[in-house]
Short mmCIF file of C-alpha atoms and ligand atoms in Angstrom, two decimals:
data_model
loop_
_atom_site.label_atom_id
_atom_site.label_comp_id
_atom_site.label_asym_id
_atom_site.label_seq_id
_atom_site.Cartn_x
_atom_site.Cartn_y
_atom_site.Cartn_z
CA MET A 437 6.47 -51.76 102.53
CA SER A 438 9.90 -51.62 104.17
CA THR A 439 10.88 -54.64 106.10
CA GLU A 440 14.22 -53.32 107.35
CA THR A 441 14.76 -53.41 111.00
CA ILE A 442 15.04 -49.92 112.54
CA ALA A 443 16.42 -48.63 115.81
CA ALA A 444 16.61 -45.26 117.70
CA ILE A 445 16.96 -43.81 121.13
CA ALA A 446 13.44 -43.29 122.16
CA THR A 447 14.00 -41.10 125.25
CA GLY A 448 15.27 -37.49 125.44
CA MET A 449 18.86 -36.61 124.66
CA THR A 450 19.89 -35.33 128.04
CA ASN A 451 21.37 -37.28 130.92
CA SER A 452 18.75 -38.99 132.95
CA GLY A 453 18.08 -42.00 135.06
CA ILE A 454 17.21 -44.31 132.36
CA GLY A 455 17.15 -44.18 128.52
CA ILE A 456 15.45 -46.53 126.04
CA VAL A 457 16.68 -47.79 122.73
CA ARG A 458 13.96 -49.12 120.65
CA ILE A 459 14.27 -51.69 117.88
CA SER A 460 11.38 -52.61 115.49
CA GLY A 461 11.21 -55.06 112.54
CA LYS A 462 11.68 -58.67 111.50
CA GLU A 463 15.22 -58.94 112.70
CA SER A 464 14.72 -57.38 116.08
CA PHE A 465 15.07 -60.70 118.02
CA GLN A 466 18.09 -61.87 116.05
CA ILE A 467 19.89 -58.59 116.65
CA ILE A 468 19.19 -58.75 120.43
CA ASP A 469 20.40 -62.41 120.52
CA ARG A 470 23.76 -61.22 118.98
CA ILE A 471 24.39 -58.59 121.64
CA TYR A 472 22.64 -59.68 124.84
CA ARG A 473 24.22 -61.71 127.63
CA SER A 474 22.84 -62.94 130.88
CA LYS A 475 24.85 -64.09 133.87
CA LYS A 476 22.39 -66.76 134.80
CA SER A 477 21.07 -68.17 131.57
CA THR A 478 22.13 -68.96 128.08
CA LYS A 479 18.58 -68.96 126.80
CA LYS A 480 18.15 -66.75 123.73
CA LEU A 481 15.76 -63.89 124.01
CA SER A 482 14.20 -64.74 120.67
CA GLU A 483 12.72 -67.74 122.38
CA ALA A 484 11.42 -65.69 125.28
CA ALA A 485 7.65 -65.16 125.69
CA SER A 486 6.18 -61.85 124.48
CA HIS A 487 5.87 -58.97 126.93
CA THR A 488 8.66 -60.17 129.29
CA VAL A 489 11.49 -58.42 130.82
CA HIS A 490 15.09 -59.69 131.03
CA TYR A 491 18.01 -58.44 133.08
CA GLY A 492 21.48 -58.69 131.57
CA TYR A 493 24.22 -56.95 129.53
CA ILE A 494 24.59 -55.48 126.06
CA CYS A 495 27.89 -56.66 124.61
CA ASP A 496 29.93 -56.02 121.58
CA GLY A 497 31.86 -59.23 121.38
CA ASP A 498 33.76 -59.44 124.75
CA GLN A 499 33.15 -55.80 125.56
CA VAL A 500 30.32 -55.00 127.92
CA ILE A 501 28.51 -51.77 126.81
CA ASP A 502 25.90 -51.49 129.48
CA GLU A 503 23.84 -53.21 132.14
CA VAL A 504 20.24 -53.25 130.93
CA MET A 505 16.69 -54.56 131.07
CA VAL A 506 15.42 -55.91 127.88
CA LEU A 507 11.69 -55.88 126.87
CA ILE A 508 10.63 -58.45 124.34
CA LEU A 509 7.44 -57.54 122.56
CA LYS A 510 6.13 -59.84 119.74
CA TYR A 511 4.12 -59.06 116.77
CA PRO A 512 1.24 -58.07 116.66
CA ASN A 513 0.69 -56.52 120.07
CA THR A 514 3.23 -53.77 119.74
CA TYR A 515 3.36 -50.04 118.91
CA THR A 516 4.49 -50.67 115.27
CA MET A 517 2.70 -54.04 114.84
CA GLU A 518 6.23 -55.53 114.31
CA ASP A 519 8.49 -57.53 116.55
CA THR A 520 9.89 -54.98 118.92
CA VAL A 521 12.71 -54.84 121.47
CA GLU A 522 13.12 -52.08 124.00
CA ILE A 523 16.47 -51.78 125.83
CA ASP A 524 16.30 -49.98 129.19
CA CYS A 525 19.84 -48.60 129.65
CA HIS A 526 21.52 -46.18 131.92
CA GLY A 527 20.34 -42.64 130.82
CA GLY A 528 23.63 -41.04 129.97
CA THR A 529 23.90 -39.71 126.47
CA LEU A 530 27.21 -41.37 125.81
CA VAL A 531 26.23 -44.80 127.00
CA LEU A 532 22.84 -44.56 125.19
CA ARG A 533 24.68 -43.76 121.97
CA ARG A 534 27.01 -46.71 122.45
CA VAL A 535 24.13 -49.07 122.92
CA LEU A 536 22.48 -47.69 119.75
CA GLU A 537 25.75 -48.02 117.81
CA THR A 538 26.02 -51.62 118.89
CA VAL A 539 22.46 -52.34 117.74
CA LEU A 540 23.19 -50.71 114.39
CA LYS A 541 26.50 -52.60 114.07
CA TYR A 542 24.64 -55.95 114.48
CA GLY A 543 21.98 -55.39 111.86
CA ALA A 544 19.54 -52.53 112.37
CA ARG A 545 19.53 -49.19 110.44
CA PRO A 546 18.82 -45.90 112.17
CA ALA A 547 15.09 -44.96 112.24
CA GLU A 548 14.01 -41.72 110.62
CA PRO A 549 12.02 -39.25 112.81
CA GLY A 550 8.49 -40.70 113.31
CA GLU A 551 9.29 -43.87 111.58
CA PHE A 552 7.96 -46.09 114.39
CA THR A 553 4.66 -44.29 114.33
CA LYS A 554 4.65 -44.35 110.53
CA ARG A 555 4.97 -48.10 110.59
CA ALA A 556 2.02 -48.26 112.99
CA PHE A 557 0.08 -46.32 110.41
CA LEU A 558 1.37 -48.30 107.41
CA ASN A 559 0.66 -51.58 109.19
CA GLY A 560 -2.92 -50.45 109.83
CA ARG A 561 -2.88 -50.25 113.65
CA ILE A 562 -3.79 -46.56 113.59
CA ASP A 563 -5.09 -44.11 111.03
CA LEU A 564 -3.55 -40.83 110.10
CA SER A 565 -5.54 -38.81 112.51
CA GLN A 566 -4.36 -40.99 115.30
CA ALA A 567 -0.72 -40.85 114.14
CA GLU A 568 -0.85 -37.09 114.08
CA SER A 569 -2.32 -36.93 117.56
CA VAL A 570 0.87 -38.66 118.76
CA ILE A 571 2.83 -35.52 118.01
CA ASP A 572 0.08 -33.42 119.75
CA VAL A 573 0.20 -35.52 122.79
CA ILE A 574 3.92 -35.07 123.04
CA ASN A 575 3.80 -31.33 122.43
CA ALA A 576 0.63 -30.63 124.61
CA GLN A 577 1.21 -27.49 126.65
CA ASN A 578 -2.02 -27.52 128.66
CA ASP A 579 -4.62 -29.90 130.05
CA PHE A 580 -7.06 -29.26 127.07
CA ALA A 581 -4.47 -29.85 124.43
CA LEU A 582 -3.44 -33.14 126.15
CA GLU A 583 -7.00 -34.40 126.67
CA SER A 584 -8.11 -33.66 123.12
CA SER A 585 -5.03 -35.26 121.66
CA LEU A 586 -5.49 -38.37 123.85
CA ASN A 587 -8.98 -38.57 122.72
CA GLN A 588 -8.04 -38.40 119.05
CA LEU A 589 -5.33 -40.96 119.65
CA GLN A 590 -7.96 -43.40 120.98
CA GLY A 591 -9.71 -43.09 117.61
CA SER A 592 -12.50 -40.56 118.16
CA VAL A 593 -11.86 -38.74 114.94
CA ARG A 594 -11.28 -41.92 113.00
CA LYS A 595 -14.66 -43.18 114.15
CA LYS A 596 -16.57 -40.11 113.37
CA MET A 597 -14.97 -39.85 109.86
CA LYS A 598 -15.88 -43.37 109.20
CA GLN A 599 -19.47 -42.72 110.18
CA ILE A 600 -19.93 -39.80 107.94
CA ARG A 601 -18.12 -41.38 105.11
CA SER A 602 -20.14 -44.54 105.11
CA LYS A 603 -23.35 -42.51 104.87
CA ILE A 604 -22.06 -40.76 101.79
CA LEU A 605 -20.72 -43.95 100.29
CA HIS A 606 -24.17 -45.47 100.71
CA GLU A 607 -25.69 -42.74 98.55
CA ILE A 608 -22.95 -42.97 95.88
CA ALA A 609 -23.67 -46.71 95.62
CA PHE A 610 -27.36 -46.09 95.32
CA ILE A 611 -26.95 -43.52 92.47
CA GLU A 612 -24.56 -45.82 90.63
CA SER A 613 -26.86 -48.83 90.83
CA ALA A 614 -29.93 -46.80 89.93
CA LEU A 615 -28.24 -45.41 86.86
CA ASP A 616 -27.07 -48.88 85.93
CA ASP A 617 -30.35 -50.53 86.36
CA PRO A 618 -33.10 -47.99 85.81
CA GLU A 619 -35.72 -50.61 85.17
CA HIS A 620 -35.59 -51.90 88.73
CA ILE A 621 -34.36 -49.07 90.82
CA SER A 622 -36.31 -45.82 90.55
CA ILE A 623 -34.44 -42.66 91.10
CA ASP A 624 -37.67 -40.50 91.10
CA GLY A 625 -37.78 -38.09 93.93
CA TYR A 626 -34.25 -39.03 94.92
CA GLY A 627 -32.97 -35.41 94.81
CA GLU A 628 -35.29 -34.50 97.72
CA ARG A 629 -34.35 -37.57 99.70
CA LEU A 630 -30.74 -36.76 99.34
CA MET A 631 -31.34 -33.16 100.29
CA ASN A 632 -32.90 -34.41 103.53
CA LEU A 633 -29.88 -36.37 104.27
CA LEU A 634 -27.38 -33.65 103.41
CA GLU A 635 -28.86 -31.20 105.92
CA PRO A 636 -27.90 -33.09 109.06
CA LEU A 637 -24.65 -34.36 107.48
CA SER A 638 -23.41 -30.84 106.65
CA MET A 639 -24.52 -29.63 110.05
CA GLU A 640 -22.37 -32.34 111.65
CA ILE A 641 -19.27 -31.26 109.58
CA LYS A 642 -19.98 -27.55 110.28
CA ASP A 643 -20.14 -28.30 114.03
CA LEU A 644 -16.78 -30.03 113.82
CA ILE A 645 -15.29 -27.04 112.12
CA LEU A 646 -16.79 -24.76 114.73
CA PHE A 647 -15.48 -26.94 117.57
CA SER A 648 -12.11 -26.89 115.88
CA GLU A 649 -11.99 -23.24 116.20
CA ASN A 650 -12.88 -23.43 119.93
CA GLY A 651 -10.34 -26.17 120.23
CA GLU A 652 -7.69 -24.07 118.61
CA LEU A 653 -8.35 -21.26 121.13
CA LEU A 654 -8.15 -23.68 123.94
CA LYS A 655 -5.05 -25.16 122.69
CA GLU A 656 -3.19 -22.06 121.64
CA GLY A 657 -4.65 -19.64 124.01
CA ILE A 658 -6.86 -16.55 123.48
CA ASN A 659 -4.99 -13.54 122.32
CA THR A 660 -5.85 -10.84 124.74
CA VAL A 661 -5.31 -7.10 124.89
CA ILE A 662 -5.67 -5.28 128.24
CA ILE A 663 -6.38 -1.61 127.80
CA GLY A 664 -7.11 1.29 130.17
CA LYS A 665 -5.77 4.63 131.47
CA PRO A 666 -2.69 4.88 133.62
CA ASN A 667 -3.15 3.85 137.34
CA VAL A 668 -6.42 2.07 136.88
CA GLY A 669 -4.76 -1.17 138.05
CA LYS A 670 -3.81 -3.00 134.93
CA SER A 671 -0.45 -4.18 136.21
CA SER A 672 -2.04 -5.08 139.65
CA LEU A 673 -4.69 -7.10 137.85
CA MET A 674 -2.08 -8.91 135.73
CA ASN A 675 -0.33 -9.77 139.00
CA ALA A 676 -3.48 -10.86 140.64
CA LEU A 677 -4.19 -13.08 137.70
CA THR A 678 -0.74 -14.55 137.24
CA GLY A 679 0.61 -14.25 140.68
CA LYS A 680 -1.09 -17.21 142.20
CA GLU A 681 0.03 -20.79 141.82
CA ARG A 682 -2.29 -21.34 138.86
CA ALA A 683 -0.52 -18.90 136.77
CA ILE A 684 2.29 -19.67 134.32
CA VAL A 685 4.20 -16.67 133.41
CA THR A 686 6.41 -16.70 130.35
CA GLU A 687 8.06 -13.83 128.65
CA ILE A 688 8.46 -14.22 125.04
CA ALA A 689 10.84 -11.62 123.67
CA GLY A 690 9.85 -10.28 120.34
CA THR A 691 11.47 -8.12 117.77
CA THR A 692 11.20 -5.02 119.96
CA ARG A 693 11.04 -4.74 123.69
CA ASP A 694 7.45 -3.62 123.29
CA ILE A 695 6.11 -6.99 122.11
CA LEU A 696 5.99 -9.04 125.18
CA GLU A 697 3.56 -11.80 125.88
CA GLU A 698 2.54 -13.25 129.23
CA GLN A 699 0.29 -16.19 129.72
CA ILE A 700 -2.54 -16.29 132.22
CA ASN A 701 -4.04 -19.62 132.98
CA LEU A 702 -7.68 -19.40 134.15
CA ASN A 703 -8.74 -22.87 135.05
CA GLY A 704 -7.88 -24.50 131.70
CA ILE A 705 -8.31 -21.33 129.61
CA THR A 706 -5.05 -19.72 128.59
CA LEU A 707 -4.97 -15.99 127.83
CA ASN A 708 -2.05 -14.81 125.90
CA VAL A 709 -1.79 -11.16 126.98
CA VAL A 710 0.00 -9.43 124.18
CA ASP A 711 1.90 -6.13 124.44
CA THR A 712 2.38 -6.24 128.17
CA ALA A 713 4.93 -3.50 127.69
CA GLY A 714 1.95 -1.31 126.84
CA ILE A 715 0.28 -2.21 130.03
CA HIS A 716 3.24 -1.16 132.15
CA ASP A 717 3.65 2.08 130.32
CA THR A 718 2.80 5.03 132.47
CA GLN A 719 1.54 7.00 129.54
CA ASP A 720 -2.08 6.58 128.38
CA GLN A 721 -2.09 3.72 125.78
CA VAL A 722 -4.38 5.41 123.36
CA GLU A 723 -2.39 8.64 123.56
CA ARG A 724 0.92 6.78 123.18
CA ILE A 725 0.05 4.71 120.11
CA GLY A 726 -2.73 6.80 118.66
CA VAL A 727 -6.42 6.05 118.11
CA GLU A 728 -5.88 4.22 114.81
CA LYS A 729 -3.25 1.88 116.20
CA ALA A 730 -5.35 1.28 119.26
CA ARG A 731 -8.27 0.34 117.10
CA GLU A 732 -6.16 -1.96 115.06
CA SER A 733 -4.71 -3.81 118.07
CA LEU A 734 -8.32 -4.18 119.47
CA THR A 735 -9.57 -5.71 116.25
CA LYS A 736 -6.64 -8.15 116.03
CA ALA A 737 -7.18 -9.47 119.50
CA ASP A 738 -9.51 -12.39 120.25
CA LEU A 739 -10.35 -10.73 123.52
CA VAL A 740 -10.20 -7.22 124.82
CA ILE A 741 -10.31 -6.37 128.48
CA TYR A 742 -10.93 -2.74 129.30
CA VAL A 743 -10.04 -1.80 132.79
CA ALA A 744 -11.42 1.40 134.47
CA ASP A 745 -10.88 2.64 137.97
CA SER A 746 -14.29 2.73 139.50
CA SER A 747 -13.30 4.84 142.41
CA ILE A 748 -12.98 7.98 140.30
CA PRO A 749 -15.39 9.48 137.79
CA LEU A 750 -15.14 8.65 134.17
CA ASP A 751 -13.43 11.29 131.98
CA GLU A 752 -13.02 11.93 128.34
CA ASN A 753 -10.14 9.53 127.99
CA ASP A 754 -12.48 6.69 129.13
CA THR A 755 -15.09 7.98 126.73
CA LYS A 756 -12.51 7.76 123.90
CA ILE A 757 -11.64 4.14 124.61
CA LEU A 758 -15.17 3.04 125.31
CA HIS A 759 -16.07 4.26 121.90
CA LEU A 760 -13.54 1.98 120.37
CA LEU A 761 -15.11 -1.02 122.01
CA LYS A 762 -17.47 -2.53 119.47
CA GLU A 763 -16.46 -6.04 119.33
CA LYS A 764 -18.51 -8.86 120.83
CA LYS A 765 -15.59 -10.35 122.66
CA THR A 766 -14.85 -7.53 125.04
CA VAL A 767 -15.10 -7.40 128.82
CA VAL A 768 -15.10 -4.17 130.85
CA LEU A 769 -13.60 -4.47 134.36
CA LEU A 770 -14.46 -1.94 136.99
CA ASN A 771 -11.40 -2.26 139.15
CA LYS A 772 -11.02 -1.11 142.74
CA SER A 773 -14.45 -2.34 143.92
CA ASP A 774 -13.06 -2.25 147.42
CA LEU A 775 -13.19 1.59 147.32
CA PRO A 776 -16.25 3.78 147.34
CA GLN A 777 -17.78 3.60 143.93
CA MET A 778 -18.02 6.56 141.58
CA ILE A 779 -18.88 4.84 138.36
CA SER A 780 -22.02 2.80 137.59
CA GLU A 781 -22.66 0.23 134.85
CA LYS A 782 -25.51 2.43 133.52
CA GLU A 783 -23.17 5.29 132.98
CA ILE A 784 -20.84 3.13 130.93
CA TYR A 785 -23.59 1.61 128.78
CA LYS A 786 -24.80 5.13 128.04
CA ILE A 787 -21.39 6.17 126.67
CA MET A 788 -20.90 3.07 124.63
CA ASP A 789 -22.02 2.63 121.05
CA GLU A 790 -25.36 0.92 120.43
CA LYS A 791 -23.36 -2.09 119.12
CA ALA A 792 -21.40 -2.48 122.24
CA LYS A 793 -24.35 -2.65 124.62
CA ASN A 794 -24.04 -6.44 125.11
CA ILE A 795 -20.54 -6.08 126.50
CA PRO A 796 -20.29 -7.63 130.05
CA ILE A 797 -19.26 -5.29 132.89
CA ILE A 798 -17.69 -6.89 135.97
CA SER A 799 -16.64 -5.36 139.23
CA VAL A 800 -13.29 -6.51 140.38
CA SER A 801 -10.69 -5.65 142.96
CA ALA A 802 -7.11 -6.54 141.93
CA LYS A 803 -6.12 -5.63 145.49
CA GLU A 804 -8.53 -8.21 147.19
CA GLY A 805 -8.62 -10.64 144.26
CA THR A 806 -12.47 -10.49 143.98
CA GLY A 807 -14.29 -10.93 140.72
CA VAL A 808 -11.78 -13.26 139.04
CA LYS A 809 -14.21 -16.16 139.16
CA GLU A 810 -16.75 -14.09 137.42
CA LEU A 811 -14.27 -13.03 134.83
CA GLU A 812 -13.43 -16.63 134.14
CA GLU A 813 -17.09 -17.56 133.73
CA THR A 814 -17.65 -14.61 131.47
CA ILE A 815 -14.80 -15.52 129.16
CA LYS A 816 -16.03 -19.13 129.00
CA GLU A 817 -19.46 -17.83 128.08
CA LEU A 818 -18.11 -15.55 125.35
CA PHE A 819 -15.93 -18.13 123.66
CA PHE A 820 -17.39 -21.46 124.42
CA HIS A 821 -21.00 -20.64 125.41
CA GLY A 822 -20.17 -21.43 128.89
CA LYS A 823 -19.39 -25.14 128.39
CA ILE A 824 -16.07 -26.64 127.71
CA SER A 825 -16.25 -30.34 127.75
CA TYR A 826 -13.03 -32.31 127.12
CA ASN A 827 -14.58 -35.67 126.50
CA ASN A 828 -17.76 -35.45 124.64
CA GLU A 829 -16.85 -33.23 121.77
CA ILE A 830 -14.30 -34.04 119.08
CA PHE A 831 -11.92 -31.20 118.66
CA ILE A 832 -9.99 -31.26 115.46
CA THR A 833 -7.34 -28.82 115.99
CA ASN A 834 -5.02 -29.92 113.31
CA ILE A 835 -4.92 -27.44 110.46
CA ARG A 836 -4.49 -30.07 107.78
CA GLN A 837 -7.55 -32.02 109.06
CA LYS A 838 -9.59 -28.87 109.40
CA ALA A 839 -8.83 -27.89 105.76
CA ALA A 840 -10.02 -31.33 104.61
CA LEU A 841 -13.31 -30.97 106.58
CA GLN A 842 -13.89 -27.63 104.90
CA GLN A 843 -13.31 -29.26 101.54
CA ALA A 844 -15.76 -32.05 102.37
CA LEU A 845 -18.32 -29.43 103.36
CA ASP A 846 -17.79 -27.44 100.17
CA SER A 847 -18.39 -30.51 98.18
CA LEU A 848 -21.64 -31.30 99.98
CA MET A 849 -22.74 -27.74 99.28
CA MET A 850 -22.07 -28.37 95.53
CA VAL A 851 -24.32 -31.42 95.67
CA LYS A 852 -27.08 -29.27 97.22
CA LYS A 853 -26.68 -26.74 94.48
CA SER A 854 -26.90 -29.52 91.82
CA ILE A 855 -30.07 -30.76 93.42
CA GLU A 856 -31.59 -27.24 93.47
CA ASP A 857 -30.57 -26.66 89.85
CA GLN A 858 -32.19 -30.08 89.01
CA MET A 859 -29.01 -31.40 87.47
CA PRO A 860 -28.78 -35.03 86.44
CA GLU A 861 -27.99 -37.48 89.20
CA ASP A 862 -24.51 -38.32 88.08
CA PHE A 863 -23.56 -34.76 89.05
CA PHE A 864 -24.52 -35.57 92.54
CA SER A 865 -22.18 -38.49 92.71
CA ILE A 866 -19.14 -36.51 91.39
CA ASP A 867 -19.32 -34.19 94.40
CA LEU A 868 -20.20 -36.95 96.80
CA VAL A 869 -17.06 -38.83 95.76
CA ASN A 870 -15.05 -35.58 96.34
CA ALA A 871 -16.46 -35.27 99.79
CA CYS A 872 -15.47 -38.80 100.52
CA GLU A 873 -11.99 -38.21 99.37
CA SER A 874 -11.65 -35.14 101.50
CA LEU A 875 -12.76 -36.98 104.66
CA GLY A 876 -10.36 -39.75 103.64
CA LYS A 877 -7.48 -37.35 103.83
CA ILE A 878 -8.11 -37.02 107.50
CA THR A 879 -7.94 -40.70 108.21
CA GLY A 880 -5.19 -41.34 105.56
CA ASP A 881 -7.40 -43.40 103.33
CA SER A 882 -6.90 -41.02 100.43
CA VAL A 883 -3.42 -39.48 100.78
CA GLY A 884 -0.31 -39.84 98.70
CA GLU A 885 3.06 -41.14 99.90
CA ASP A 886 4.52 -37.58 99.76
CA LEU A 887 2.04 -36.20 102.25
CA VAL A 888 2.47 -39.23 104.51
CA ASN A 889 6.33 -38.67 104.42
CA GLU A 890 5.88 -34.93 105.11
CA ILE A 891 3.55 -35.56 108.13
CA PHE A 892 5.95 -38.04 109.72
CA SER A 893 9.03 -35.93 109.06
CA LYS A 894 7.63 -33.55 111.77
CA PHE A 895 8.02 -36.21 114.50
CA CYS A 896 10.88 -36.25 116.93
CA MET A 897 13.54 -39.04 116.73
CA GLY A 898 12.67 -42.32 118.23
CA LYS A 899 8.90 -41.90 118.05
P1 GDP B 1008 -1.73 0.57 135.99
O1 GDP B 1008 -0.94 1.86 135.68
O2 GDP B 1008 -3.05 0.57 135.31
O3 GDP B 1008 -0.94 -0.60 135.64
O4 GDP B 1008 -2.05 0.61 137.55
P2 GDP B 1008 -1.28 -0.18 138.67
O5 GDP B 1008 -1.55 -1.67 138.68
O6 GDP B 1008 0.14 0.22 138.66
O7 GDP B 1008 -2.06 0.36 140.00
C1 GDP B 1008 -2.12 1.80 140.25
C2 GDP B 1008 -2.41 1.96 141.67
O8 GDP B 1008 -3.75 1.51 142.02
C3 GDP B 1008 -1.41 1.18 142.68
O9 GDP B 1008 -1.19 2.05 143.74
C4 GDP B 1008 -2.20 0.00 143.05
O10 GDP B 1008 -1.89 -0.48 144.35
C5 GDP B 1008 -3.66 0.52 143.05
N1 GDP B 1008 -4.69 -0.50 142.91
C6 GDP B 1008 -4.67 -1.43 141.86
N2 GDP B 1008 -5.73 -2.19 141.90
C7 GDP B 1008 -6.44 -1.76 143.11
C8 GDP B 1008 -7.62 -2.25 143.75
O11 GDP B 1008 -8.36 -3.18 143.33
N3 GDP B 1008 -7.98 -1.59 144.89
C9 GDP B 1008 -7.29 -0.55 145.43
N4 GDP B 1008 -7.76 -0.02 146.54
N5 GDP B 1008 -6.09 -0.11 144.80
C10 GDP B 1008 -5.73 -0.75 143.63
ZN1 ZN B 1009 1.21 -0.54 135.58
#
């Protein structure tokens, strides 16, 4: 393990009120002694108590670099589990860089991106799932992403993986000892016992994978297509949904002007409305892009919202589009509910395909803003069976971790198959061992140095 002392600017690289230079490693306190001066005292900071703050100056010989507050943090109660110094400087980029340069001149070397967190991992304070959640906490774009990353940072995934792994390890140990000592340990009927254990275990992993898909949707947003004839109120609806304080509107320019995306934030659920250019087009969407294209964009979306104007009777264009709606995750909105109604739900169900008869139909008025709450509830129901809890479920939204879960599940399925095929018991242990290894990839118990380096290289400087 590296014992070099590292340093980096831990705050952003734009001018701000304060900036922090962080130092970690064995020589942290010697380095700060070389460059710190106080007006009042000549006491060395290396002799200060842990978790204390000291006011003074960073100096390079006689030259004062900045007026600072220095935090002394002693092993082991620190982020890296090493002696750590944090220098609170003025937040200008130039002055921050000078302080860092001074620290480097007097004995530290520049930290690589993520190296502080990597040390926390290598020193055993956190596991790999927690280290990865640090990036997610920093990058979180909405409440859900933040909550679930914080949850993981606190060790929820680590704990769960340990639980599952220890059950599997127990079985491996049993098989090994039974095969070693057949006279004393009977393995008769073991296949059936193992099968009974595999059922709930694989269910647990399956649930985690399922949650992870929900988690991904919550984190990344639900890709949504809004479709309907001209003048039914698509734009008004977009405005009603994004216009209020709760909306975040971002325009992401794509390769053509047609590919625009706007985000609608419905109480924690983010809808990424794709092709908003299509929404604003005065021409009929299906006419404009053709039935095939329309069908394609509908199947690609996670969610399709079909808007109809309920104040005028349905016509053949509605029929054409309604026939395209087959997917489960579709909502029909009958807009302009504030006007006299010319369309009924019954009529719509009659037109739709047999497969589409479960599609929810909601009356809304973009003008008066009614029906939005119901739309929210309906989407929650469609995607998350109505319940989104941030705290009780573990959401594994990291792709690497999810792949490892799937591998573990595959290995358990192989064990099941070996039992069913009445293979000898050592076949069971091969796949049980594989399952354990896969779960170990999530916590970092069974990963190589290359992967560890790759993961931490994605971190920002100073973290
Ligand atoms: P789009 O072509 O589907 O985007 O439709 P627009 O949003 O441009 O709306 C077409 C017309 O319908 C406009 O005059 C809107 O003011 C009107 N409109 C939209 N929603 C409602 C509604 O809920 N009630 C009423 N009365 N008029 C609406
Ligand atoms: Zn419009």
